[in-house]
Each structure stands twice: as structure tokens, then as C-alpha cells.
XYZ file of C-alpha atoms in Angstrom:
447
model
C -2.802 3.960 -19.007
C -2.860 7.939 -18.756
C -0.415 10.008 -17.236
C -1.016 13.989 -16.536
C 1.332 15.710 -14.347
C 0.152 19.208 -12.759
C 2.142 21.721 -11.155
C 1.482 23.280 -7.687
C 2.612 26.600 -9.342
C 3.581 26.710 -13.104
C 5.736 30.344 -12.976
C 8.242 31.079 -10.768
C 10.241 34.445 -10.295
C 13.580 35.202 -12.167
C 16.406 34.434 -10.245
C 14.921 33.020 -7.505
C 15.562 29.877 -5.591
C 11.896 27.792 -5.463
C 10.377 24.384 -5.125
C 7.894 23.431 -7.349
C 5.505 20.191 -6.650
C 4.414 18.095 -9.521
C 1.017 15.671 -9.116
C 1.365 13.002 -11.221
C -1.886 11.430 -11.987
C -2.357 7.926 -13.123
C -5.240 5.867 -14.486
C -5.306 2.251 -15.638
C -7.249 0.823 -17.933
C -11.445 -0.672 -17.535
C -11.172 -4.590 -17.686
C -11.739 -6.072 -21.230
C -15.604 -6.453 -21.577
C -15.449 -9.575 -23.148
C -14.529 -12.212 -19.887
C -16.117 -15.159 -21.120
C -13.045 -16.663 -22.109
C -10.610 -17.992 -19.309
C -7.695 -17.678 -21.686
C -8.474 -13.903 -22.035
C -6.041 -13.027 -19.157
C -2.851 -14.964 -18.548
C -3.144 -17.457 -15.673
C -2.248 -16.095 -12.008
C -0.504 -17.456 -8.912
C -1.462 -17.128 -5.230
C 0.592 -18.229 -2.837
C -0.395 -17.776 1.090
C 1.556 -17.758 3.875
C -0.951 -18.688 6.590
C -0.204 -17.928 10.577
C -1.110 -21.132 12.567
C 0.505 -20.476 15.702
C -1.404 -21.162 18.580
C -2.708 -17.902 18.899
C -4.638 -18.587 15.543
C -6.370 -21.636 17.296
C -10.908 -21.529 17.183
C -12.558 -19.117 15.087
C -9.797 -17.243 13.866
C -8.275 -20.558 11.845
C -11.591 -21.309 10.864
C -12.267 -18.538 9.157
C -9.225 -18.767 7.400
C -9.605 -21.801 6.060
C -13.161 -20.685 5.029
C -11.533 -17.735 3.228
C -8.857 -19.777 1.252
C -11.568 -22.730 0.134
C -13.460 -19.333 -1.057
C -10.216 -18.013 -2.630
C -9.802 -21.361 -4.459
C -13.253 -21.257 -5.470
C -12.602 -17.874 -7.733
C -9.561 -19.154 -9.243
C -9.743 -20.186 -12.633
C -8.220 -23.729 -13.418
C -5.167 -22.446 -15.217
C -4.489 -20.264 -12.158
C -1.583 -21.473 -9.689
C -2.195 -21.857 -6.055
C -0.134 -22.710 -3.319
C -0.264 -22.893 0.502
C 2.498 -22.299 3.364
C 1.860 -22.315 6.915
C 4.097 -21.831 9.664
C 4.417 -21.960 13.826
C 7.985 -22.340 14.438
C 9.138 -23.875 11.133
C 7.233 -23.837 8.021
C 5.788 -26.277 6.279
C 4.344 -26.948 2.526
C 0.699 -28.177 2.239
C -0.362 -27.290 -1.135
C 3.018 -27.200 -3.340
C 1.958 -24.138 -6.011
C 0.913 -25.469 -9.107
C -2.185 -25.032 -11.507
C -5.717 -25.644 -10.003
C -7.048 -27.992 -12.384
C -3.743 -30.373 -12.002
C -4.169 -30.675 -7.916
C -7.415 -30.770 -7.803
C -10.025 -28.789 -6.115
C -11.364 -31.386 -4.119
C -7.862 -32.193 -2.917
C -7.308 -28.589 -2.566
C -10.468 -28.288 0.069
C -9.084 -31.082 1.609
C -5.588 -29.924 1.992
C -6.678 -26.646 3.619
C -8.888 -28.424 5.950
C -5.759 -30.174 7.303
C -4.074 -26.853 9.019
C -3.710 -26.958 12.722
C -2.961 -24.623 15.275
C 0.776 -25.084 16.039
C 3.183 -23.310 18.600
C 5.712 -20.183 18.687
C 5.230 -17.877 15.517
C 8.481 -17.807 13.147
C 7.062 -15.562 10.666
C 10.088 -14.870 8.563
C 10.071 -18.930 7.902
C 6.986 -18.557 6.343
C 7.225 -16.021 4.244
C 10.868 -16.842 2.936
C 9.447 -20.326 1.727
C 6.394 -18.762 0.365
C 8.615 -16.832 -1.458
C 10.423 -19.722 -2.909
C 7.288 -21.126 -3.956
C 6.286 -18.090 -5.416
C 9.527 -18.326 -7.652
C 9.497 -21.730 -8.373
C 6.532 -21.137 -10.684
C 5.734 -17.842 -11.236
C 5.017 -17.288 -14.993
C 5.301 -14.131 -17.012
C 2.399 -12.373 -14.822
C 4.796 -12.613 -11.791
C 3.119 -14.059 -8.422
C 1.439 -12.833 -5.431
C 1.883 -13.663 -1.801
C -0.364 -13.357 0.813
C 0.196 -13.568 4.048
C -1.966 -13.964 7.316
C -0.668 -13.561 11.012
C -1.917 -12.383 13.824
C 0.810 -12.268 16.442
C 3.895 -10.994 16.810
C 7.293 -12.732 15.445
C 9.071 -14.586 18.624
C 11.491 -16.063 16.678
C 13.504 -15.999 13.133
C 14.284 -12.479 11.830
C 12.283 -10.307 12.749
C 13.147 -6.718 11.723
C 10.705 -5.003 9.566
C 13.578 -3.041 7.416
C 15.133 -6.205 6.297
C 12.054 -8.020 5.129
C 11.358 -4.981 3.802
C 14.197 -4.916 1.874
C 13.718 -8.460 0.962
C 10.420 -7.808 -0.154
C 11.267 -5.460 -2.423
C 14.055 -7.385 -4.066
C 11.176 -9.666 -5.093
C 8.792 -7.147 -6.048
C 11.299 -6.672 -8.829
C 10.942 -9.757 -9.969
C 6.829 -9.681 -9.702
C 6.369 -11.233 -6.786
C 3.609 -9.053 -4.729
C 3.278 -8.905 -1.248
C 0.253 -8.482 0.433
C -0.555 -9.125 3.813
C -3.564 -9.122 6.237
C -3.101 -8.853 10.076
C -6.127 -10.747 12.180
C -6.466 -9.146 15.274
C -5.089 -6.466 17.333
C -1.678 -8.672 18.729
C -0.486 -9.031 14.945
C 3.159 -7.230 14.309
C 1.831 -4.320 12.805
C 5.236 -3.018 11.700
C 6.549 -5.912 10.183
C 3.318 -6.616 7.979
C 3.105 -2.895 7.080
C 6.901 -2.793 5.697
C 6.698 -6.392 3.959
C 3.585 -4.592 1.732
C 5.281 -1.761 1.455
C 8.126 -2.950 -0.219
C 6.308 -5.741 -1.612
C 3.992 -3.297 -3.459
C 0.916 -4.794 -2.232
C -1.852 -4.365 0.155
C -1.744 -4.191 4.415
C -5.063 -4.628 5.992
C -6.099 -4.778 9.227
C -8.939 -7.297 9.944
C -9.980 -6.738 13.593
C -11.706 -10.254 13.673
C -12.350 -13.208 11.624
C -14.904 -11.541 9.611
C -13.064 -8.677 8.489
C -10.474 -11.180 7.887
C -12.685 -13.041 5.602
C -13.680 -9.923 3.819
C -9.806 -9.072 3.064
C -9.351 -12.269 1.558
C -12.341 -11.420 -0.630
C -10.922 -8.489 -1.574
C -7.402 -9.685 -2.343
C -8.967 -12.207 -4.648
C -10.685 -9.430 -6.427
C -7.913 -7.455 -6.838
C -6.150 -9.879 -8.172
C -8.487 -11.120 -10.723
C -9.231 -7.541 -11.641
C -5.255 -6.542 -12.600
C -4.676 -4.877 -16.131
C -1.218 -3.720 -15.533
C 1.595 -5.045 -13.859
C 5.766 -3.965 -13.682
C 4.646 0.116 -13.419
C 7.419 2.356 -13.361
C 7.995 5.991 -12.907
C 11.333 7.534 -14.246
C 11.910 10.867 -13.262
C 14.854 12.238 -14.858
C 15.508 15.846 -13.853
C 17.386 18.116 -16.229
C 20.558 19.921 -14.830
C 18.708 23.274 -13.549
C 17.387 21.262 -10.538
C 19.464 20.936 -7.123
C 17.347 18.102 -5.645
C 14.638 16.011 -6.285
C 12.309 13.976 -3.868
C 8.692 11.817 -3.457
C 6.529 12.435 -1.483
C 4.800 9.132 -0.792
C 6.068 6.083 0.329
C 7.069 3.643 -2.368
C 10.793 1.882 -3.341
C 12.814 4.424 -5.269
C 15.671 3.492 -6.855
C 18.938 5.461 -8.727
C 20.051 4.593 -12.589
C 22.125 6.320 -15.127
C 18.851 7.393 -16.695
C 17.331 8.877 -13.043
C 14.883 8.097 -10.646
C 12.776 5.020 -11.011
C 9.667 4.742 -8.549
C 7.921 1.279 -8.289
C 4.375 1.505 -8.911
C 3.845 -2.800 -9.445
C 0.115 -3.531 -10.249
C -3.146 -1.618 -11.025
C -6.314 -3.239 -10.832
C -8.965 -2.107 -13.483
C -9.975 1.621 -13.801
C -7.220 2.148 -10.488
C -6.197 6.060 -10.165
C -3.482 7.227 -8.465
C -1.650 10.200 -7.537
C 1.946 10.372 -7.105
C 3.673 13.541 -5.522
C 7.351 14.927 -6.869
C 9.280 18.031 -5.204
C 11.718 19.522 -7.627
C 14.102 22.118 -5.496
C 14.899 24.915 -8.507
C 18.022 27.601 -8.078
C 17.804 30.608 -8.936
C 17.249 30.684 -13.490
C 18.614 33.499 -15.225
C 16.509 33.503 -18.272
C 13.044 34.443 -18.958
C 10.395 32.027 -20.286
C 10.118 28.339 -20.346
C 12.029 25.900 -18.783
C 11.855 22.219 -18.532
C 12.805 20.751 -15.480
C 12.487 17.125 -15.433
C 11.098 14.321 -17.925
C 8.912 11.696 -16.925
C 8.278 8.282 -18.521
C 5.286 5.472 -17.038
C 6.698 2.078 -18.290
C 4.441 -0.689 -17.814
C 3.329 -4.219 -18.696
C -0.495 -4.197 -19.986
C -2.823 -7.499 -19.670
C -3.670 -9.638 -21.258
C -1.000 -9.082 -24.287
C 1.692 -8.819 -21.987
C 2.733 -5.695 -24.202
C 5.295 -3.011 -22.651
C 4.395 0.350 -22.727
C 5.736 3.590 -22.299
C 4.447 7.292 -21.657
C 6.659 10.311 -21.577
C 5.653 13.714 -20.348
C 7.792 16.638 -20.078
C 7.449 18.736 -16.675
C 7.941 22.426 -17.448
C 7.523 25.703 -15.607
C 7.488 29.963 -16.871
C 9.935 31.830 -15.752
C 8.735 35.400 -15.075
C 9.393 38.925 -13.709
C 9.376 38.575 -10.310
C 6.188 41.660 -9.932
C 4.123 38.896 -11.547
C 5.570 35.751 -9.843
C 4.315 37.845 -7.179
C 0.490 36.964 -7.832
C 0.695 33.546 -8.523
C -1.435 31.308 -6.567
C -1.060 27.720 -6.022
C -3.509 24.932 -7.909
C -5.880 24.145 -5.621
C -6.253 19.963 -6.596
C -1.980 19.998 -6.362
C -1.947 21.767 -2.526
C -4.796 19.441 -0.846
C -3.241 16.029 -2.248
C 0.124 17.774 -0.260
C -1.964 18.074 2.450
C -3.106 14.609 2.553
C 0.014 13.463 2.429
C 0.805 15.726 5.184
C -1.317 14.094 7.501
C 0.416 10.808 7.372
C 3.396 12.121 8.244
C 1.408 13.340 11.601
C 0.041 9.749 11.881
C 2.719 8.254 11.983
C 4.094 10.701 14.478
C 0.985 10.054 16.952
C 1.550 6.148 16.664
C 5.084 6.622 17.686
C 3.924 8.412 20.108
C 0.864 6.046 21.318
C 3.649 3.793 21.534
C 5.627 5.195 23.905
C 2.274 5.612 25.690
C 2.450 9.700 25.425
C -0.982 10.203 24.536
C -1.648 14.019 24.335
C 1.410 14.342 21.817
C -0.573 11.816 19.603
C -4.048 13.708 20.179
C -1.688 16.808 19.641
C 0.072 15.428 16.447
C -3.487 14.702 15.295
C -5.409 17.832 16.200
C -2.472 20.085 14.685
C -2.909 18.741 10.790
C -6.621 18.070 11.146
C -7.028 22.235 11.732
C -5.465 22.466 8.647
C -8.668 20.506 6.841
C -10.574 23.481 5.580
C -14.594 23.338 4.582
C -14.480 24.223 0.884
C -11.047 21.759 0.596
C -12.784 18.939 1.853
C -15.897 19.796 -0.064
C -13.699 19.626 -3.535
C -11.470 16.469 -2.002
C -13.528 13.243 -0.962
C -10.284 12.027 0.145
C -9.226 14.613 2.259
C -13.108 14.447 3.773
C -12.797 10.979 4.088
C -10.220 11.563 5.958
C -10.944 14.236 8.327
C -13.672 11.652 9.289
C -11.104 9.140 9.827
C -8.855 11.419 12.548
C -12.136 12.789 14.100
C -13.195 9.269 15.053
C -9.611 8.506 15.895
C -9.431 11.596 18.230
C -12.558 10.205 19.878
C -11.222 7.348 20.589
C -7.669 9.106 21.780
C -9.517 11.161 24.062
C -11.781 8.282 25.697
C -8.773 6.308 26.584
C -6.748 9.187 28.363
C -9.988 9.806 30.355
C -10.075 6.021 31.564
C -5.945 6.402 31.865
C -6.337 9.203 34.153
C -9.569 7.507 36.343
C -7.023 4.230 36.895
C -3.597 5.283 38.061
C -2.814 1.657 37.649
C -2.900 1.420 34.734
C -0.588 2.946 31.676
C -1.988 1.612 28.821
C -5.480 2.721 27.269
C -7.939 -0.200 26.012
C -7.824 0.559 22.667
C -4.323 1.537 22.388
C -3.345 -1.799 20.843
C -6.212 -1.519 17.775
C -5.508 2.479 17.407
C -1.984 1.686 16.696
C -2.846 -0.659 14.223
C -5.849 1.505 12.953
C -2.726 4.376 12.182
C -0.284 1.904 10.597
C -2.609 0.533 7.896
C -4.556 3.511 7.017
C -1.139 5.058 6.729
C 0.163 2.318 4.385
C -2.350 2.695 2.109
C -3.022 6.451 1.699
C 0.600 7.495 1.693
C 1.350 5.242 -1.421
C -0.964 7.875 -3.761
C -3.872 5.102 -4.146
C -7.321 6.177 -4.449
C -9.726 4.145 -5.952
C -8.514 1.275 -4.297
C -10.720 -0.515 -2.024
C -7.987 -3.100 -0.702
C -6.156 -2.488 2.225
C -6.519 -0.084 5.794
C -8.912 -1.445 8.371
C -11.466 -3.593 7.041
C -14.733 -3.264 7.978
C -17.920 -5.262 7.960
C -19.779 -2.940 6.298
C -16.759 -2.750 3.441
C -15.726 0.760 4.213
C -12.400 1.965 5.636
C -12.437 2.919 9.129
């Protein structure tokens, strides 16, 4: 792994309150190039949670089953696999356990045996996924996957509990990742279970895209180096406060702030965004203001590492603090992470069906995207793409809202709400080579 933190300004004035911003910036290591050898990485296990509530009757099962028998199909024999479905109670019909030992005849088989059901107790499913995951999860941890594409009408059912229970397993290295098929899927609930669960939310519009997110879990998975990431930020005494930016479990020790990272596939970057609030220093020249260490596990050794960077700034006259100008790379990644905030704000307001605030909340940050930023940023260009169409889209509705007086919800209001929530999931967590997750597409690109 590297680690290189940069600083949005590295000087600030003498005796002057300030807040500084530190970019962390994270890369994982390629894959080994030798792969002929199954035993070169440590076996994996997949469990899914599969939604067969009647909603998930026709093509939408289908293809479901055609992604898993495809999912199996990539595993390697040593690899673990399991199945969990649920309606209104869940039910076991591949008990985890390595490939080659079930079978993958029996394993095509099995899959081909899922139903549609009834009512859609989604927390059932995913609690005994997770005790499957458990059960056998091996030194590389587990992952969970989960499909759905309705909302949860019964069980437990808010999205900041299951976070938090997400999370708690995350710990133990058990990732969550989940796909929503469809635009009736509980959008919140799926977005908070990968957020704390440190894995991927997708959006897969039909059974297609759904397909393709499948796909491109399995790659993911086969493609991890790294696994148990950890930030700890430990700030010296000269700073008041201390917070992140993006949107990934934090926790408090004796020994500071540790920030979750869990997995990185192959070659992954990242950037991860720090505030440090500084009072006013008395003393000229350098001070250090917080220490960093990246802990992680590295595959296929299953050796822990650990990185340590100190985070340092110049304190200076305050004439020549006076010049300073901020680093360029440093201000647009606060900027994109900016912009979630303001997505987030226009799908709370889509929501409540106020659609000018969203088009507002939109318009407001994207005039904030200049030419030469986005021509040094492809992710803050890929994104100004991504709220222009979205604006579009905004705008078309609220004409056909305002032709109908009958009617108080726009046609696409349903998939834009969804389109916000997972693009929001995955760019506020600092990934950026990372293909998984947001709204899948046919064509394989994000929205």
C-alpha cells in the first residue's frame, strides 16, 4: 500500500485560529502476476441474501438465478458459497461451505429451486446470512451480498440499526454489499447496510444491470489484495477538533481516531478527507499536528502492515500567511465531496416532492464546477456530467408536474431518488478507481 497525505494549505499565520484539510491518498497493491495457482490467494466466501418476494416473480428472479449460477461459475473450488433467500421468513438453500464439497452441479440445481414467495422481511434475510457468513468465515473474513427490490413490510426495518449492525460485522470481516433491482427497492436501507458494511450499493434499474452488478461483485471480490484497512488519526494536543469528511464508520480509542477503510481490490486508489481545527500557535516554524498510521492485512500472506506519516504545517508571519494559496488537487476533492452533501439535500427534498429546492440544491454546487477544475479532475467532470443529466431529468418532470394538476409525483421521481442515493454512497466514501457500485449501466459506466 502507499499512503501520501497533502495539505490544503501547509503555512498558517502566527497566532491565528485556522483549519487546515489533509487529503490522504491511498493506493493498493497490482494483483500478483503469477495466478495460475488456486492456492495463491486464500479461499473466499460469498454468501447472498436473495429477495424472492413476489415482487421478484418473471424476469427479475430469472436473472438472478442466471447471475448466481455465473457467480458460482468464477469461484474457485476452495472458495465458500452459500445462499439465503427470504419473503416473510428466511430460509437456507445452499448452507455455506466450500464449492468443490457441495458440488457444482448440486449448486446449479439448488439455485434453480428459488421461488417467488410473499411479503418481503428483509432484515430476516440478512440476519441469517449473516450467521452463515460467521459460521464459516476463515481468516479472509466473508462477504454478503444481498439482492432486493422492494421495500421491507415487515421485521426491522430502520436503516440506522442495520446500519449499525452492519458495521459490528464489518469488524469482524464480514462485507456487505448490496444491489437494489428496480426502482421500488428500499433505497435507504440498502445504502446504510453498505455503508456500514464497507461494501458496495448499486442500483440495477432492470435485470440486466442487475446481472452486470453481480459480475462486478464477483470481480471485486476475486480481485482483493487487502483487507482489515484502518486509518488512525491521532491528533497532537495543539488541535481543538478533528473531523472526516466522507462517509465511513469512525470510531474513538485511547490511541485516536480509527476510520474503517475494509477491502481494496487490486491497484484501488482512494482519497480520504481530514479537517484539523488549529488555535491560535505561538511559535514560529514547524508544527506537527496529527500522526497517521494505515494498518492493514495484505493477500495472499495474510501479513499485517502498518504505515505512519506525520501531518505537519509552517507556522509563519502573518504578512506571508497572507499569500498563501490553497493546493489546487486538495480544494477540488473538497469540492466533490461538497456536492454530495447537496445530493443528498435534493433527494430529501425530491422526497418530500419539493422539486425546485432539489433542482436548486443541485444547480447551487454545480456553479461551483469551474472549466480548468474539471479539466485537471476527471472526477469532478465526471461528475458535473452526472448532475447535468440529473437536472435534465429534474426539470422534465416539474414540466409534466405542472401540465397535470393531478398529479404530485414526477415519473421518474422514484429512479432519481435512487439515482442520488447510490451515486452518493459511492463517491462520498473517497473511492475512485472503483468500478463497483452507483447505477449500473448496460454499457458499464456510471450514470
Amino acid at each position: 500500500m502507499h499512503l501520501n497525505a497533502h495539505l490544503d494549505f501547509d503555512l498558517i499565520a502566527l497566532e491565528t485560529d485556522d483549519t487546515v484539510t489533509v487529503m490522504l491518498e491511498l493506493e493498493a497493491p497490482q494483483a500478483p502476476h503469477d495466478t495460475s495457482d488456486a492456492a495463491a490467494r486464500p479461499a473466499h466466501t460469498t454468501v447472498v441474501v436473495l429477495d424472492r418476494s413476489g415482487s421478484m416473480g418473471g424476469e427479475r428472479l430469472d436473472s438472478a438465478r442466471r447471475a448466481l449460477v455465473d457467480l458460482v461459475a468464477r469461484l474457485d473450488d476452495q472458495d465458500q458459497f452459500g445462499l439465503v433467500t427470504f419473503d416473510s421468513q428466511a430460509q437456507v438453500v445452499v448452507p455455506a461451505g466450500p464449492v468443490a464439497a457441495i458440488g457444482r452441479e448440486q449448486l446449479r440445481q439448488l439455485i434453480a429451486t428459488v421461488v417467488p414467495g410473499g411479503s418481503t422481511d428483509l432484515s430476516a434475510g440478512y440476519l441469517r446470512g449473516l450467521q452463515e457468513a460467521r459460521r464459516v468465515a476463515g481468516p479472509t473474513g466473508a462477504t454478503l451480498l444481498l439482492l432486493s427490490d422492494g421495500h421491507a413490510n415487515s421485521g426491522e426495518n430502520d436503516p440506522v440499526r442495520l446500519r449499525g449492525v452492519a458495521q459490528n460485522h464489518a469488524d469482524r470481516q464480514i462485507t456487505t454489499s448490496t444491489i437494489g433491482i428496480g426502482v421500488g427497492y428500499d433505497a435507504a436501507i440498502l445504502a446504510e447496510l453498505a455503508a456500514g458494511g464497507l461494501g458496495n450499493h448499486s442500483f440495477a434499474q432492470g435485470p440486466d444491470e442487475a446481472i452486470a452488478a453481480v459480475a462486478g461483485e464477483v470481480e471485486g471480490l476475486l480481485s482483493k489484495v487487502v483487507q482489515a484497512a484502518t486509518l488512525m488519526v491521532d491528533p497532537t494536543a495543539d488541535v481543538v477538533t478533528m473531523s472526516l469528511l466522507n462517509d465511513l464508520p469512525i470510531s474513538i480509542t485511547a490511541d485516536g481516531v480509527m476510520v474503517e477503510l475494509g477491502d481494496f481490490y487490486a491497484g484501488e486508489s482512494r482519497r480520504i478527507l481530514l479537517a484539523f481545527q488549529v488555535p491560535a500557535l505561538t511559535s514560529l516554524g514547524l508544527a506537527q499536528i496529527a500522526s497517521i498510521a494505515l494498518t492493514y492485512v495484505e493477500l495472499p500472506a495474510l501479513e499485517e502492515h502498518t504505515i505512519k506519516v506525520p501531518v505537519s504545517i509552517n507556522v509563519v508571519p502573518g504578512d506571508v500567511a497572507a499569500g498563501r494559496v490553497p493546493e489546487p488537487e486538495v480544494t477540488r476533492e473538497k469540492l466533490l465531496i461538497e456536492a454530495q452533501e447537496s445530493k443528498r439535500a435534493a433527494e430529501q427534498a425530491l422526497r418530500h416532492g419539493d422539486y425546485e429546492e432539489a433542482q436548486q440544491q443541485l444547480q447551487r454546487v454545480r456553479s461551483r464546477f469551474h472549466d480548468d477544475d474539471m479539466a485537471a479532475s476527471a472526477s469532478l467532470a465526471e461528475e458535473a456530467r452526472w448532475i447535468d443529466k440529473t437536472l435534465k431529468m429534474l426539470q422534465r418532470d416539474s414540466v409534466q408536474l405542472g401540465s397535470d394538476p393531478r398529479s404530485t409525483v414526477g415519473p421518474d421521481e422514484d429512479y432519481l431518488v435512487r439515482r442520488m442515493r447510490s451515486s452518493v454512497t459511492r463517491t462520498s466514501r473517497g473511492y475512485r478507481s472503483r468500478t463497483q457500485g452507483g447505477e449500473v449501466r448496460r454499457d458499464g459506466t456510471d450514470g
